[in-house]
Amino acid sequence: MNGKIDVSPSLTRRKVLLAGASATVAAVSIPAVAATAAQGTGAQGAHTPHQKGTHSMNSVTTKDGTKIFYKDWGSGRPVVFSHGWPLDADAWDPQMLFLVSKGYRVIAHDRRGHGRSDQPAQGNDMDTYADDLATVIDSLDLKDAMLVGHSTGGGEISHYVGRHGTSRVSKMVLISAVPPLMVKNDVNPTGVPLSVFDGIRTSTAGNRSQFFKDLAMPFYGFNRPNAKVEQGTIDEFWREGMMGGVLGLYECIKQFSEVDYTPDLKKIDKPTLILQGDDDQIVPLDNSGRKSVKIIKDVTLKVYPGAPHGMCTTHADQVNADLLAFLQS
């Protein structure tokens, strides 16, 4: 293993890049928030052909008939984004807008049960999520793509590699990602207790509207002393979360918390960048990024001092610069 750790010396907080498109990520919760709010292989799907150099909004249809919404902007080398729980592709708007302006083609889909994609009763599991991503990538015939996943999305792109390989992949980026394993068990004694995720299930089923508003506070570090609370960011987090179906969101909790991605990480044979803040209250750095860097072969971990889980919004300029530099390296 040849993991490297690079700690950024200083970072400044970033305001929302675009009004109405500022909440960017999704993940899991923490005990305090939860308490307060009281597997098939995908086939190539039907889709509207990508018009080179144009901005299109389309969907692909998976083998079980589920329509997966995606955004596909620009031309050039493709960058594929995978969002986390409970949000959707709009979470990536700051990164997509930046990279499309630099000449890249950017694609982001809404996971089934999330956002504008269908809300089926079946397939709300990580095997199917990874196969749905493969349907998007294969249908668009993407090659030499850089895959970027935040939080649950980091698990999704890792599991995509585990199930479908890296023939269409050039690089990987995991941002505040849930791998290798969130839950505490015999093989992961330092993980998060299962009771925490049971609390998230209770909150999601009971009053997810209030829960999402509460969760946004630690998600973006707005609960820290002297933090500048951005109501627009909270509102966007809530909006994206409420667009998802409660069944799909509920069943996804098990996927980001109890799936062990260690075998997938071992199969990653492309250069990989891990970005994470050391004030991540949702997916603790010591339980995720610092473990993954010991498993992936060709990997660099870059720690953002003081950054929260939702750093793709709060530190968007730095994240964008790091993505561009990694693309160009």
C-alpha positions as a printed Julia matrix, in Angstrom:
329×3 Matrix{Float64}:
   0.0    0.0     0.0
   1.31   3.42   -0.91
  -1.26   5.83    0.51
  -0.18   9.41    1.05
  -1.67  12.04    3.33
  -1.71  15.72    2.43
  -3.21  18.25    4.86
  -4.27  21.58    3.35
  -2.81  24.46    5.34
  -5.79  26.8     5.2
  -9.28  26.88    3.8
 -11.89  29.59    3.67
 -15.63  29.13    3.9
 -17.44  29.45    0.6
 -20.82  30.98    0.02
 -23.4   29.17   -2.04
 -22.33  29.06   -5.69
 -25.81  29.32   -7.16
 -29.07  30.2    -5.43
 -31.25  27.14   -5.3
 -28.36  24.78   -6.05
 -26.2   24.98   -2.98
 -26.8   21.87   -0.93
 -24.41  19.31   -2.25
 -24.07  15.91   -0.7
 -25.93  13.49    1.35
 -25.01  10.95    3.81
 -25.83   9.53    7.14
 -26.61  11.05   10.53
 -25.27  11.29   14.05
 -26.81  10.13   17.31
 -27.81  13.61   18.52
 -29.67  14.48   15.33
 -31.4   11.12   15.13
 -32.52  11.44   18.74
 -33.71  14.99   18.23
 -35.87  14.1    15.27
 -37.16  11.2    17.43
 -28.51  -7.36   -4.38
 -28.61  -8.4   -10.1
 -26.52  -7.02  -13.0
 -27.9   -4.04  -14.98
 -28.36  -4.08  -18.71
 -27.82  -1.2   -21.08
 -30.95   0.96  -21.01
 -32.92   3.06  -23.45
 -32.0    6.74  -23.46
 -32.06   9.95  -25.44
 -28.73  10.19  -27.34
 -26.29  12.76  -26.01
 -25.89  15.76  -28.26
 -22.21  16.64  -28.21
 -21.63  20.08  -26.81
 -25.22  20.58  -25.64
 -26.94  20.57  -22.26
 -29.5   17.79  -22.04
 -31.69  16.35  -19.32
 -32.59  12.72  -19.92
 -33.29   9.36  -18.37
 -32.25   5.76  -18.94
 -34.45   2.75  -18.3
 -32.95  -0.14  -16.35
 -33.67  -3.82  -16.9
 -36.46  -3.78  -14.29
 -38.15  -0.82  -15.99
 -36.99   1.85  -13.55
 -36.27   5.24  -15.13
 -33.09   6.86  -13.85
 -32.89  10.62  -14.34
 -29.54  12.16  -15.22
 -28.02  15.49  -16.19
 -25.46  15.54  -18.98
 -23.68  18.79  -19.74
 -20.9   19.7   -22.15
 -18.4   17.61  -24.07
 -14.86  16.38  -23.6
 -13.54  13.91  -21.07
 -16.41  12.68  -18.87
 -16.71  13.16  -15.12
 -19.49  11.12  -13.49
 -20.88  12.21  -10.12
 -22.75  10.07   -7.59
 -24.64  11.84   -4.83
 -25.42  10.63   -1.34
 -28.41  10.26    0.93
 -31.02  11.79    0.88
 -30.26  14.22   -1.95
 -30.0   14.06   -5.73
 -27.9   15.18   -8.69
 -28.48  18.86   -7.91
 -26.12  18.38   -4.98
 -23.28  18.48   -7.52
 -24.25  21.74   -9.26
 -21.24  23.77   -8.0
 -18.79  21.1    -9.21
 -20.63  20.44  -12.49
 -20.89  24.13  -13.37
 -17.19  24.63  -12.66
 -15.93  21.62  -14.63
 -18.2   22.13  -17.64
 -16.76  25.65  -17.87
 -13.3   24.05  -18.02
 -14.21  21.92  -21.04
 -15.28  18.66  -19.39
 -18.43  16.64  -19.9
 -20.22  16.23  -16.57
 -22.9   13.66  -15.79
 -24.88  13.16  -12.58
 -27.86  10.9   -11.99
 -30.55  10.68   -9.32
 -30.32   7.32   -7.57
 -33.53   5.25   -7.76
 -35.89   6.35   -5.03
 -34.21   9.78   -4.95
 -34.93  13.03   -6.73
 -36.53  12.78  -10.19
 -35.85   9.08  -10.76
 -38.59   6.5   -10.34
 -39.51   5.28   -6.87
 -39.84   1.5    -7.22
 -40.57  -0.84   -4.33
 -37.75  -3.12   -5.47
 -34.04  -2.64   -6.04
 -33.31  -0.21   -3.23
 -30.0   -1.93   -2.49
 -26.37  -1.25   -3.3
 -26.08  -4.04   -5.89
 -28.88  -2.45   -7.9
 -27.63   1.1    -7.34
 -24.26   0.06   -8.82
 -25.98  -1.67  -11.74
 -28.11   1.44  -12.37
 -24.93   3.5   -12.53
 -23.53   0.97  -15.01
 -26.68   1.41  -17.11
 -26.08   5.16  -17.25
 -22.38   4.77  -18.1
 -22.96   2.04  -20.7
 -25.94   3.76  -22.32
 -23.94   6.94  -22.79
 -20.92   4.85  -23.87
 -18.66   6.76  -21.5
 -14.96   5.98  -21.66
 -11.94   7.17  -19.67
 -14.33   8.59  -17.06
 -13.42   9.96  -13.67
 -15.95   8.78  -11.08
 -16.67  11.09   -8.14
 -18.77   9.97   -5.2
 -19.72  11.81   -2.04
 -20.76   9.96    1.12
 -23.19   7.2     0.05
 -22.16   7.98   -3.53
 -18.62   6.98   -2.62
 -19.97   3.57   -1.71
 -21.89   3.42   -4.96
 -18.93   4.12   -7.24
 -16.77   1.7    -5.24
 -19.39  -1.03   -5.58
 -19.68  -0.21   -9.29
 -16.0   -1.08   -9.63
 -16.52  -4.2    -7.55
 -19.3   -5.43   -9.85
 -18.37  -3.96  -13.24
 -14.63  -3.33  -13.19
 -12.68  -0.29  -14.38
 -12.63  -0.71  -18.16
 -14.53   2.59  -18.54
 -12.83   4.33  -15.61
  -9.65   6.41  -15.5
  -9.69   7.79  -11.96
 -11.74   7.72   -8.76
 -12.53  10.41   -6.2
 -14.1    9.64   -2.82
 -15.34  12.7    -0.91
 -16.43  12.3     2.72
 -17.34   8.78    1.65
 -18.86   5.98    3.73
 -16.41   3.17    2.76
 -15.04   0.95    4.0
 -17.81   0.27    6.58
 -19.88   2.55    8.79
 -21.58   0.29   11.33
 -19.86  -1.1    14.41
 -19.55  -4.89   14.37
 -17.03  -7.64   15.03
 -14.87  -6.68   12.03
 -15.29  -2.95   12.63
 -15.18  -2.41   16.4
 -14.58   1.34   16.07
 -17.63   1.91   13.87
 -20.92   3.68   14.57
 -23.39   1.71   16.74
 -26.34   0.17   14.9
 -28.69   2.03   17.25
 -27.67   5.28   15.53
 -28.89   4.03   12.18
 -32.04   2.65   13.78
 -32.63   6.21   14.98
 -32.22   7.53   11.45
 -34.79   5.0    10.26
 -37.21   6.09   12.98
 -36.72   9.77   12.12
 -37.07   9.2     8.39
 -40.27   7.19    8.79
 -41.72   9.47   11.45
 -41.08  13.07   10.37
 -38.43  13.23    7.7
 -39.28  16.85    6.88
 -38.18  18.04   10.32
 -35.35  15.52   10.46
 -33.79  16.83    7.23
 -33.88  20.39    8.59
 -32.18  19.22   11.78
 -29.64  17.07    9.93
 -28.51  19.97    7.74
 -27.02  21.74   10.77
 -24.17  19.28   11.56
 -24.0   18.26    7.89
 -22.64  21.73    7.01
 -21.06  22.49   10.38
 -23.68  25.14   11.08
 -23.94  23.89   14.67
 -20.35  24.9    15.45
 -19.62  28.02   17.54
 -19.57  31.23   15.47
 -20.64  29.36   12.32
 -22.49  31.42    9.73
 -25.8   29.63    9.19
 -26.93  29.79    5.56
 -30.7   29.31    5.44
 -30.67  28.88    1.68
 -28.32  25.9     2.01
 -30.59  24.32    4.63
 -33.64  24.92    2.45
 -31.97  23.31   -0.57
 -30.91  20.29    1.47
 -34.51  19.91    2.63
 -35.93  20.38   -0.88
 -33.75  17.7    -2.43
 -34.38  15.29    0.44
 -38.14  15.73    0.24
 -38.11  15.0    -3.51
 -37.11  11.42   -2.78
 -39.61   8.71   -1.94
 -39.78   7.73    1.72
 -39.57   3.99    0.95
 -36.42   4.3    -1.15
 -34.8    6.65    1.35
 -35.7    4.38    4.25
 -34.27   1.27    2.59
 -31.12   3.13    1.52
 -30.13   3.66    5.16
 -29.05   0.03    5.46
 -26.98   0.36    2.3
 -24.82   3.24    3.5
 -24.48   1.91    7.02
 -24.18  -1.89    6.9
 -22.57  -2.7     3.53
 -18.89  -3.58    3.78
 -17.1   -2.0     0.82
 -13.69  -3.41    1.67
 -13.74  -6.0    -1.18
 -14.69  -3.22   -3.62
 -11.88  -0.93   -2.47
  -9.4   -3.75   -3.01
 -10.52  -3.98   -6.66
  -9.87  -0.31   -7.43
  -6.85  -0.32   -9.74
  -6.99   3.3   -10.89
  -5.47   6.42   -9.27
  -7.74   7.51   -6.45
  -8.11  10.73   -4.48
  -9.82  10.86   -1.1
 -11.01  14.27    0.15
 -12.44  14.7     3.63
 -12.72  17.25    6.41
 -11.4   16.56    9.87
 -14.58  18.06   11.36
 -16.9   15.66    9.55
 -19.65  15.0    12.11
 -21.58  12.65    9.81
 -18.95  10.23    8.5
 -16.0   10.5    10.9
 -12.63  10.73    9.16
 -11.01   8.08   11.35
 -13.75   5.58   10.46
 -13.68   6.23    6.71
 -11.0    8.12    4.8
  -8.14   7.13    7.09
  -9.15   3.47    6.77
  -9.78   3.52    3.02
  -6.34   4.98    2.33
  -4.85   1.81    3.82
  -6.87  -0.45    1.47
  -6.81   1.19   -1.98
  -3.59   0.62   -3.92
  -2.79   3.94   -5.64
  -4.38   6.56   -3.4
  -3.85   9.97   -1.83
  -5.81  11.26    1.16
  -6.16  15.03    1.42
  -7.59  16.31    4.69
  -9.35  19.69    4.87
  -8.77  21.22    8.33
 -12.05  22.23    9.97
 -14.2   21.17    7.03
 -17.62  19.56    7.62
 -19.29  16.69    5.81
 -20.95  19.0     3.32
 -17.68  20.53    2.17
 -18.64  20.37   -1.5
 -20.79  23.4    -0.62
 -18.91  25.06    2.22
 -15.51  24.57    0.56
 -16.65  24.39   -3.06
 -13.78  26.45   -4.46
 -11.17  24.16   -2.88
 -13.0   20.97   -3.87
 -13.35  22.25   -7.44
  -9.67  23.14   -7.64
  -8.65  19.72   -6.31
 -10.91  17.91   -8.78
  -9.48  19.91  -11.68
  -5.9   19.34  -10.57
  -6.53  15.6   -10.22
  -8.14  15.48  -13.66
  -5.13  17.21  -15.17
  -2.5   15.19  -13.3
